[in-house]
PDB file of C-alpha atoms in Angstrom:
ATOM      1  CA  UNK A   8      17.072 -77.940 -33.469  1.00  0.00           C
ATOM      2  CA  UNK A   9      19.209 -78.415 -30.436  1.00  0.00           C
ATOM      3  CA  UNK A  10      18.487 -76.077 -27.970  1.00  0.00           C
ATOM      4  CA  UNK A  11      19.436 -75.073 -24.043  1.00  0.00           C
ATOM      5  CA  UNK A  12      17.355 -72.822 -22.014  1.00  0.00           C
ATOM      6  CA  UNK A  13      18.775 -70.859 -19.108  1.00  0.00           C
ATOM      7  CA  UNK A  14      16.492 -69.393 -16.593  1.00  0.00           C
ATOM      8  CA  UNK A  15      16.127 -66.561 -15.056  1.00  0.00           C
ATOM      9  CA  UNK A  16      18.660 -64.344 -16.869  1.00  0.00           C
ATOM     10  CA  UNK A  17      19.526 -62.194 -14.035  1.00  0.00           C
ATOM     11  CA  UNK A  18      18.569 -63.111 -10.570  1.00  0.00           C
ATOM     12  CA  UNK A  19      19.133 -60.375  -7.153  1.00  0.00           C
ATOM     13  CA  UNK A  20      19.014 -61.896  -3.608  1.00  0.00           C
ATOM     14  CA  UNK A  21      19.623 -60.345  -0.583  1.00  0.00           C
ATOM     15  CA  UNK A  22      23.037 -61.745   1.376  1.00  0.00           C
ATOM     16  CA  UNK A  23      21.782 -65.339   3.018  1.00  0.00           C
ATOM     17  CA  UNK A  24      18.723 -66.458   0.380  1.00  0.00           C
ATOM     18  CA  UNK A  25      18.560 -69.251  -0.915  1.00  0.00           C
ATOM     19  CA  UNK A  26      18.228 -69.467  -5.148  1.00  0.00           C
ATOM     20  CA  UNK A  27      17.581 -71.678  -8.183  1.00  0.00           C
ATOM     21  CA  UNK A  28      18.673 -71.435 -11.512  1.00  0.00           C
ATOM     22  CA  UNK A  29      17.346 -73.574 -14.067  1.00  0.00           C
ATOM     23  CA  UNK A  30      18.556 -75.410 -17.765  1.00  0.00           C
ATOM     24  CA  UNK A  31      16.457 -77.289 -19.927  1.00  0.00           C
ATOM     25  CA  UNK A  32      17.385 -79.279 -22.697  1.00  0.00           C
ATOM     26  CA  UNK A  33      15.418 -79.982 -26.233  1.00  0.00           C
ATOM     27  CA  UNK A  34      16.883 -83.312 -25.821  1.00  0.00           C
ATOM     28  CA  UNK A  35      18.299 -86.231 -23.381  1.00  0.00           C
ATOM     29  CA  UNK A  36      21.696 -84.951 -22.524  1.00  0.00           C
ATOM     30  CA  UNK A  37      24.822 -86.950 -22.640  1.00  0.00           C
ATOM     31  CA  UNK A  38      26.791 -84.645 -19.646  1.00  0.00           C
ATOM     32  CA  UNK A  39      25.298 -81.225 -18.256  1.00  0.00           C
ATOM     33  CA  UNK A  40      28.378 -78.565 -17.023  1.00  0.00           C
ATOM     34  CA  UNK A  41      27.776 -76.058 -14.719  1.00  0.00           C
ATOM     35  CA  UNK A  42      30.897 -73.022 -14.819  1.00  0.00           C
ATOM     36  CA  UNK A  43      30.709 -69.805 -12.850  1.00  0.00           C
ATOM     37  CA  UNK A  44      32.422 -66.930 -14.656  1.00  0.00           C
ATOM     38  CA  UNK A  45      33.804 -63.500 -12.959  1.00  0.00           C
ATOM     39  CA  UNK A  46      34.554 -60.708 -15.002  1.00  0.00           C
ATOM     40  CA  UNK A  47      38.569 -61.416 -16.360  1.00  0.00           C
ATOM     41  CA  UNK A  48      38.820 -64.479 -14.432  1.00  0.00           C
ATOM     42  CA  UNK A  49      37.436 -67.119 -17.307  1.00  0.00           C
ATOM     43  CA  UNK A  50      35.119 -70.002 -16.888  1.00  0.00           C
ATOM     44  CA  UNK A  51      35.033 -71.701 -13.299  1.00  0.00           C
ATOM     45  CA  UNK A  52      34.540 -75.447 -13.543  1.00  0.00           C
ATOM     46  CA  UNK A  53      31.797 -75.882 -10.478  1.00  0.00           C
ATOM     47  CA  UNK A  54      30.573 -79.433 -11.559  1.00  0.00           C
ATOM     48  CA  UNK A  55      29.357 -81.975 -14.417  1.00  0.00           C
ATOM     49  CA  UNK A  56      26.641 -84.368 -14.269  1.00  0.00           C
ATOM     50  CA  UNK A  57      26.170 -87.426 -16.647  1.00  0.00           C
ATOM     51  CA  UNK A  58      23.569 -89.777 -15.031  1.00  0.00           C
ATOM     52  CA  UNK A  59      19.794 -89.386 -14.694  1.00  0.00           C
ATOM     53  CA  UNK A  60      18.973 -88.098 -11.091  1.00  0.00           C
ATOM     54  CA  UNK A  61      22.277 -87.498 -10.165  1.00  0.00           C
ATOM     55  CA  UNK A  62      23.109 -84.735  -7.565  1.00  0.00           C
ATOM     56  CA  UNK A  63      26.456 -82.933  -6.820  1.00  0.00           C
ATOM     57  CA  UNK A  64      27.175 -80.707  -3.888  1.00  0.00           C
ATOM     58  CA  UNK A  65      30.343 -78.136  -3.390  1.00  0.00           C
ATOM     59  CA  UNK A  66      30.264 -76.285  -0.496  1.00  0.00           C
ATOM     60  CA  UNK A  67      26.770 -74.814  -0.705  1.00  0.00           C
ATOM     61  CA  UNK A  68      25.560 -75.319  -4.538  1.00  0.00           C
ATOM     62  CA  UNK A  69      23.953 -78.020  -5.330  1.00  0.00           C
ATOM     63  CA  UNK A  70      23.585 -79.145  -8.740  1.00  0.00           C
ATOM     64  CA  UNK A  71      20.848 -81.457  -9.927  1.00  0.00           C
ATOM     65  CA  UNK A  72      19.995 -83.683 -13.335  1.00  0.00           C
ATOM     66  CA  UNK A  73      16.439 -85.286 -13.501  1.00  0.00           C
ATOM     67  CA  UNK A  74      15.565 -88.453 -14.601  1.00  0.00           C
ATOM     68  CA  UNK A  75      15.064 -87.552 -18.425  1.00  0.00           C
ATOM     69  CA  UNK A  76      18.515 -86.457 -18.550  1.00  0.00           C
ATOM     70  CA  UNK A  77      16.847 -82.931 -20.051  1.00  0.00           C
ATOM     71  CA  UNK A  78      16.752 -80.876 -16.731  1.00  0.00           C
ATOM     72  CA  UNK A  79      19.148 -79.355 -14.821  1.00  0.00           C
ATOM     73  CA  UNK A  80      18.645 -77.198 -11.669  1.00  0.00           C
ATOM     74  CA  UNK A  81      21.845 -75.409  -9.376  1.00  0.00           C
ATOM     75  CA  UNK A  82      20.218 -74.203  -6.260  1.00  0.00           C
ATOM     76  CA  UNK A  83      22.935 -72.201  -3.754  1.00  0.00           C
ATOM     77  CA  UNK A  84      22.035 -72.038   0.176  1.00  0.00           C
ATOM     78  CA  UNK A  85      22.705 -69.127   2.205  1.00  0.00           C
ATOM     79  CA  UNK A  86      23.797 -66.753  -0.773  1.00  0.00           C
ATOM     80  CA  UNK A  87      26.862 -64.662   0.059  1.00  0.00           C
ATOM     81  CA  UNK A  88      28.462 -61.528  -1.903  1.00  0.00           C
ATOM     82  CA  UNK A  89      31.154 -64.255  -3.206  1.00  0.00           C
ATOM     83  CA  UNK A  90      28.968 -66.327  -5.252  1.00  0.00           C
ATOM     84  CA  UNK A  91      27.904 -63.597  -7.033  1.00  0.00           C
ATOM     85  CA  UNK A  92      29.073 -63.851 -10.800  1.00  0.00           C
ATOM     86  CA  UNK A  93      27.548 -65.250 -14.523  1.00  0.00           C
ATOM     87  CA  UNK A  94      26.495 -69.161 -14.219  1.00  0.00           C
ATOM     88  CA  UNK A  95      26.615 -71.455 -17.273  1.00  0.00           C
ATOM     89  CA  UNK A  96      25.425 -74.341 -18.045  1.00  0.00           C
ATOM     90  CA  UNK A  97      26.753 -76.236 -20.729  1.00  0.00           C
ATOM     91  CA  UNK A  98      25.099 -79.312 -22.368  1.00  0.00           C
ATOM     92  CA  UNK A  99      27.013 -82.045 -24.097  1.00  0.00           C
ATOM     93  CA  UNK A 100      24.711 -83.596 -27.043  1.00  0.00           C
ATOM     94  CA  UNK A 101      26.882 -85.619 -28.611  1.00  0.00           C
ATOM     95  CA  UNK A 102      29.401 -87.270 -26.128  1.00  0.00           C
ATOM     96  CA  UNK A 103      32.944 -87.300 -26.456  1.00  0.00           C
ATOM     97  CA  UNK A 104      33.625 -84.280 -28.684  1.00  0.00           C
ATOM     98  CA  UNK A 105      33.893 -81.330 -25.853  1.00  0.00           C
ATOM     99  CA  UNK A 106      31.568 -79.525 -27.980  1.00  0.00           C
ATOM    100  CA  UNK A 107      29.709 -78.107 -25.595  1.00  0.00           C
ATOM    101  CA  UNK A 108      26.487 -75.695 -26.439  1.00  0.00           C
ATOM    102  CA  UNK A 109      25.669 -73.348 -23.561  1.00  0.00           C
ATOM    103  CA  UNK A 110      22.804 -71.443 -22.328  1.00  0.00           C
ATOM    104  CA  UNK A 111      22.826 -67.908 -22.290  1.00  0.00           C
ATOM    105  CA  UNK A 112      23.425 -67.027 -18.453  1.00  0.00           C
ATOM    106  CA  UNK A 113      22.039 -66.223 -15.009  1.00  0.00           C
ATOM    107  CA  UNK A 114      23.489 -63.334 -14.074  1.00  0.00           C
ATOM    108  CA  UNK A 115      23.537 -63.255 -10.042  1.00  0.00           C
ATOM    109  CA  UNK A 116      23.461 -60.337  -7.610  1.00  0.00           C
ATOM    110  CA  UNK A 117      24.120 -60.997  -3.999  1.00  0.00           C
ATOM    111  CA  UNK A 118      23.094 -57.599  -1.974  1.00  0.00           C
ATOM    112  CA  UNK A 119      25.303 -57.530   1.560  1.00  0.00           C
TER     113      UNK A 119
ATOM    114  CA  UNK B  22      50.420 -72.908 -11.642  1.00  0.00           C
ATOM    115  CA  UNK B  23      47.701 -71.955 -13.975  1.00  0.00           C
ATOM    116  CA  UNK B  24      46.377 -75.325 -16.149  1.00  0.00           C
ATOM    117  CA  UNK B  25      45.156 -73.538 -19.439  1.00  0.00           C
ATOM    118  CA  UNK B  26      46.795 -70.174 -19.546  1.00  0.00           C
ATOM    119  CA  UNK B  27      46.219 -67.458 -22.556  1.00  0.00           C
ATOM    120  CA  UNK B  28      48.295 -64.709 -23.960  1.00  0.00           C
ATOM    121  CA  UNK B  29      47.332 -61.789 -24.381  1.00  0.00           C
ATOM    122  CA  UNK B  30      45.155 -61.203 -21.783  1.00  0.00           C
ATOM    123  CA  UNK B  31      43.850 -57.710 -23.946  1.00  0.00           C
ATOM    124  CA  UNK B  32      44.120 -57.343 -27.294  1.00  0.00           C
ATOM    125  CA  UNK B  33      43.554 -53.797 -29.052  1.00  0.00           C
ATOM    126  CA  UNK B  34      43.861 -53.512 -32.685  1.00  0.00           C
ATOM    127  CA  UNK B  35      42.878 -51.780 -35.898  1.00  0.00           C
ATOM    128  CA  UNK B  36      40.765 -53.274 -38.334  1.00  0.00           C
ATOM    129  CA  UNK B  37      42.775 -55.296 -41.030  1.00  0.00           C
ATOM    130  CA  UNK B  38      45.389 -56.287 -38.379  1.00  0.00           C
ATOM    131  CA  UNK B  39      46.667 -59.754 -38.360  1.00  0.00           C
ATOM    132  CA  UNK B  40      46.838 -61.029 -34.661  1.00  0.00           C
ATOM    133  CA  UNK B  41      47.549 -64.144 -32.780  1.00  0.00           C
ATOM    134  CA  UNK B  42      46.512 -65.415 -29.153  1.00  0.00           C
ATOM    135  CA  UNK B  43      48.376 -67.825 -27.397  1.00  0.00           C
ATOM    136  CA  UNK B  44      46.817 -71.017 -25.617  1.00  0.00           C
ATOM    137  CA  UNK B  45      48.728 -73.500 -23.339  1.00  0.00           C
ATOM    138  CA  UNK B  46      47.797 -76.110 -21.275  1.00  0.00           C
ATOM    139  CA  UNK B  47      49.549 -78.415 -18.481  1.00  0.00           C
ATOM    140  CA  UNK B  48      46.707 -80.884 -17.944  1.00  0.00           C
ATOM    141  CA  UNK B  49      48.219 -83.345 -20.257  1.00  0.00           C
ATOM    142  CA  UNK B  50      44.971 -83.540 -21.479  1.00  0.00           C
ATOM    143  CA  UNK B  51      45.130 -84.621 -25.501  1.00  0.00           C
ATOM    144  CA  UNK B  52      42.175 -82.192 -26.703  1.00  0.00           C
ATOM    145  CA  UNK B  53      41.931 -78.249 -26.647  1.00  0.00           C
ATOM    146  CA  UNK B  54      39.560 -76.074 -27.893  1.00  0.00           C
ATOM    147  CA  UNK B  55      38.801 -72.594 -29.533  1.00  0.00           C
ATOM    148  CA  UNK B  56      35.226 -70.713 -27.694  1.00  0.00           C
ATOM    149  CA  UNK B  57      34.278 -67.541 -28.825  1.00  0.00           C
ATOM    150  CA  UNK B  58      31.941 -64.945 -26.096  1.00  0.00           C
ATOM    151  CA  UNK B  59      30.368 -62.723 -27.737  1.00  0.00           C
ATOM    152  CA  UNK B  60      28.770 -58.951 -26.316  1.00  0.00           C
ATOM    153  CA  UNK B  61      25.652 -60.849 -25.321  1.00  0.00           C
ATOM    154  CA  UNK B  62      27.588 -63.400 -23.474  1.00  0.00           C
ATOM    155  CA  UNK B  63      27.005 -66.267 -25.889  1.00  0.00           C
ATOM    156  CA  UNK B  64      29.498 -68.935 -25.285  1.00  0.00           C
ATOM    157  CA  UNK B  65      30.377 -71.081 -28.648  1.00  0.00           C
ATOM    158  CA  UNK B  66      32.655 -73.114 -29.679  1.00  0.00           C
ATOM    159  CA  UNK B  67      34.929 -72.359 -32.772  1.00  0.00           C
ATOM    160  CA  UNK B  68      37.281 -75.514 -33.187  1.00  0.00           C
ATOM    161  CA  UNK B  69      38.671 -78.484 -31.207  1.00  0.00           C
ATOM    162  CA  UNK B  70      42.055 -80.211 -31.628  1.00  0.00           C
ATOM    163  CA  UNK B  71      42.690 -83.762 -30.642  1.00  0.00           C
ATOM    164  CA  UNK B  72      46.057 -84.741 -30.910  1.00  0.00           C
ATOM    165  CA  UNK B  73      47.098 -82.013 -32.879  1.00  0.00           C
ATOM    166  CA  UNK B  74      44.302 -83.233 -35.455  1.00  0.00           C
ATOM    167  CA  UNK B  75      41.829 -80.820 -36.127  1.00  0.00           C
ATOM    168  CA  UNK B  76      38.402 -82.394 -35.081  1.00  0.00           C
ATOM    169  CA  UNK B  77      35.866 -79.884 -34.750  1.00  0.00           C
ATOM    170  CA  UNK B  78      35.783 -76.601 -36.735  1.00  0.00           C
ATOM    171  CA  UNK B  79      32.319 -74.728 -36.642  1.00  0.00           C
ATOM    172  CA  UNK B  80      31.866 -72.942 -39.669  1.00  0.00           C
ATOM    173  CA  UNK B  81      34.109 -70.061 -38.561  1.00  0.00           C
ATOM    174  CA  UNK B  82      35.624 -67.417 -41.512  1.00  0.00           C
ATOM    175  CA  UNK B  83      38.677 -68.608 -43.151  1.00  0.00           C
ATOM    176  CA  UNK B  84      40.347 -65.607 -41.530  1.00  0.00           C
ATOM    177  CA  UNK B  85      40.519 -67.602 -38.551  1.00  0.00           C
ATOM    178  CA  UNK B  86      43.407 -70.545 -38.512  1.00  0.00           C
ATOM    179  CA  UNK B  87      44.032 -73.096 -35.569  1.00  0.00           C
ATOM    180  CA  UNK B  88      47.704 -74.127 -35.331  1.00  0.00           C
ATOM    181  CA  UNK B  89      48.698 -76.695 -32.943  1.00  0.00           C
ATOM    182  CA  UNK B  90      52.504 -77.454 -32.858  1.00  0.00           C
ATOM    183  CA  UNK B  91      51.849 -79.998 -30.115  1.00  0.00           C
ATOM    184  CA  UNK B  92      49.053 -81.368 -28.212  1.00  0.00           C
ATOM    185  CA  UNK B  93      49.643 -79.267 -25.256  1.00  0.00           C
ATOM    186  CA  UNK B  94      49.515 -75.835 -27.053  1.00  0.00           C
ATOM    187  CA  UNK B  95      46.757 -74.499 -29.090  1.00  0.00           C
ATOM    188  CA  UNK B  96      47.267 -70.964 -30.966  1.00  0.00           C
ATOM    189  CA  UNK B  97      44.367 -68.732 -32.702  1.00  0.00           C
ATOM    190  CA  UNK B  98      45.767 -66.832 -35.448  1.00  0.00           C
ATOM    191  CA  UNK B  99      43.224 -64.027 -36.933  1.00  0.00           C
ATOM    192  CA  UNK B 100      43.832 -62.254 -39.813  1.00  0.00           C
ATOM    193  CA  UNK B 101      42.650 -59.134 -41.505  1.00  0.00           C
ATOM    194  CA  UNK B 102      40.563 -58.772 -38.194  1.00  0.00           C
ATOM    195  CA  UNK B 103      36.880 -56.949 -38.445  1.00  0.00           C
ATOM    196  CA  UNK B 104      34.984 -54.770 -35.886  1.00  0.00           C
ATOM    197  CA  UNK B 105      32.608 -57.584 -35.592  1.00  0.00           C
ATOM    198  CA  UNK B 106      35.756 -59.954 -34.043  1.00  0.00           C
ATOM    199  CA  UNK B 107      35.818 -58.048 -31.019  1.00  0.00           C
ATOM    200  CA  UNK B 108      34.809 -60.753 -28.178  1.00  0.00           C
ATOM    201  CA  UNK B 109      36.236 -62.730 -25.231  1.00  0.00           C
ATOM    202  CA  UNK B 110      37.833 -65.426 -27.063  1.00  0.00           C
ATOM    203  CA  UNK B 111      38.522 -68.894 -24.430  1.00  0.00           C
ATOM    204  CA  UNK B 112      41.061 -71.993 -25.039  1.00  0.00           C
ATOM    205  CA  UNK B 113      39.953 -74.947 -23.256  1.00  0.00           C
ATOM    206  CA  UNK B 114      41.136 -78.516 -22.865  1.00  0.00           C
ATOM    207  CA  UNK B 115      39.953 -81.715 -21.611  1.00  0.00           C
ATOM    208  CA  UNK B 116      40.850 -85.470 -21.448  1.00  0.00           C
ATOM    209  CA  UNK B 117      38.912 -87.498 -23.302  1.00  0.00           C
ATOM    210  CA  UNK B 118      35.059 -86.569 -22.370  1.00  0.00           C
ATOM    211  CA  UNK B 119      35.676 -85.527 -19.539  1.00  0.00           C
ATOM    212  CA  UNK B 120      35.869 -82.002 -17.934  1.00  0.00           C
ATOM    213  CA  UNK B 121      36.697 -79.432 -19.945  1.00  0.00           C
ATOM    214  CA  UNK B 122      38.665 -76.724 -18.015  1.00  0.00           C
ATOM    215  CA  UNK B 123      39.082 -73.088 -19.797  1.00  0.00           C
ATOM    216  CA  UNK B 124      40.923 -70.067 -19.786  1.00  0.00           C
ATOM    217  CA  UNK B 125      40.548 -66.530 -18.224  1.00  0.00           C
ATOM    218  CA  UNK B 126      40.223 -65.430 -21.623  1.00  0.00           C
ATOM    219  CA  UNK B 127      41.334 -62.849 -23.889  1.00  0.00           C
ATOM    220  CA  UNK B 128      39.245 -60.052 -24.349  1.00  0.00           C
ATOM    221  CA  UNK B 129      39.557 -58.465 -28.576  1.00  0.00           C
ATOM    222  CA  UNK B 130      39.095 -55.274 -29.639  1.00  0.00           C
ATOM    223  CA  UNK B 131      38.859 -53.705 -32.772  1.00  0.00           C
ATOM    224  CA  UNK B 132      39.028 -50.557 -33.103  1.00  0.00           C
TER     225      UNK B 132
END
């Protein structure tokens, strides 16, 4: 069976740590989305990776795909109270679709 | 100007109720979906329109009907709705494989 793990499920930094969170695939992935979601304000697109060892930055997340195409990693530098929210990945299996299969969360804490 | 915007953005009803939510988007992207979130924050996907042509439809109760009048609106119609509906139901859209941008939701209860 297909299946997405998200790790840790809840994660609480102090106000300028760094952090990881973590999604592995059961299989190669054809496209790995990351979203950020605030309570009422939806799913925020933060970035989308397709090839094997690629690596996006936004400001200060950085999102990573290993060479398998099975891991995913989004590590943020110098947490602040604004990046606090639930982050999603979302893996695309198939390719074309949009059906998109998503882990079940990191719930982040920034402490000021 | 908001690119996939969704009406209501609460919904309280009584079981049995008939309801509809409202999805638009001004992407011009050509496919739009239906996700459901449930309590435990699982996000899934119910259906997926291309074209107005239903493409994807995940095993979701026959209660629940996609209507797209044109490919940049996609509406959720739910009928005789049932205490275990209640969820943050997102529209979403994309262009071909690429991106998919969503919603700020609409958040269902029934009551």
């Amino acid at each position: 069976s297909q299946e997405l793990e998200q790790s840790p499920q809840s994660l609480i930094v102090q106000e300028g740590k760094n952090l990881t969170i973590n999604c592995t695939s059961s299989k190669t992935l054809y496209g790995l989305y990351w979203y950020k979601q605030k309570y009422g304000e939806g799913l925020i697109f933060l970035m989308m990776l397709q090839k094997g060892g690629e690596e996006k930055s936004h400001e200060k997340i950085t999102a990573k795909l290993d060479e398998k195409k099975q891991q995913s990693s989004l590590h943020i530098t110098a947490s602040q109270p604004s990046h606090a929210g639930i982050y999603l990945c979302g893996a695309d299996w198939s390719g074309n679709t949009g059906k998109l299969i998503f882990g079940q969360g990191t719930t982040l804490q920034v402490k000021p | 100007d908001t690119a996939v915007s969704q009406t209501p953005k609460y919904l309280v009803t009584q079981m049995g109720n008939d309801k509809s939510i409202k999805c638009e988007q001004n992407l011009g992207h050509d496919t739009m979906y239906w996700y459901k979130q449930d309590s435990k924050k699982f996000l899934k996907i119910m259906f997926s329109y291309n074209n107005k042509e239903l493409i994807i439809n995940e095993t979701v109760p026959n209660r629940f009907s996609p209507k797209s009048p044109d490919k940049a609106h996609l509406n959720l119609h739910i009928n005789s709705l049932e205490l275990g509906d209640s969820a943050v139901y997102f529209c979403a859209s994309s262009q071909a494989g690429t991106t998919i941008f969503f919603g700020s939701g609409t958040q269902l209860s029934v009551l």
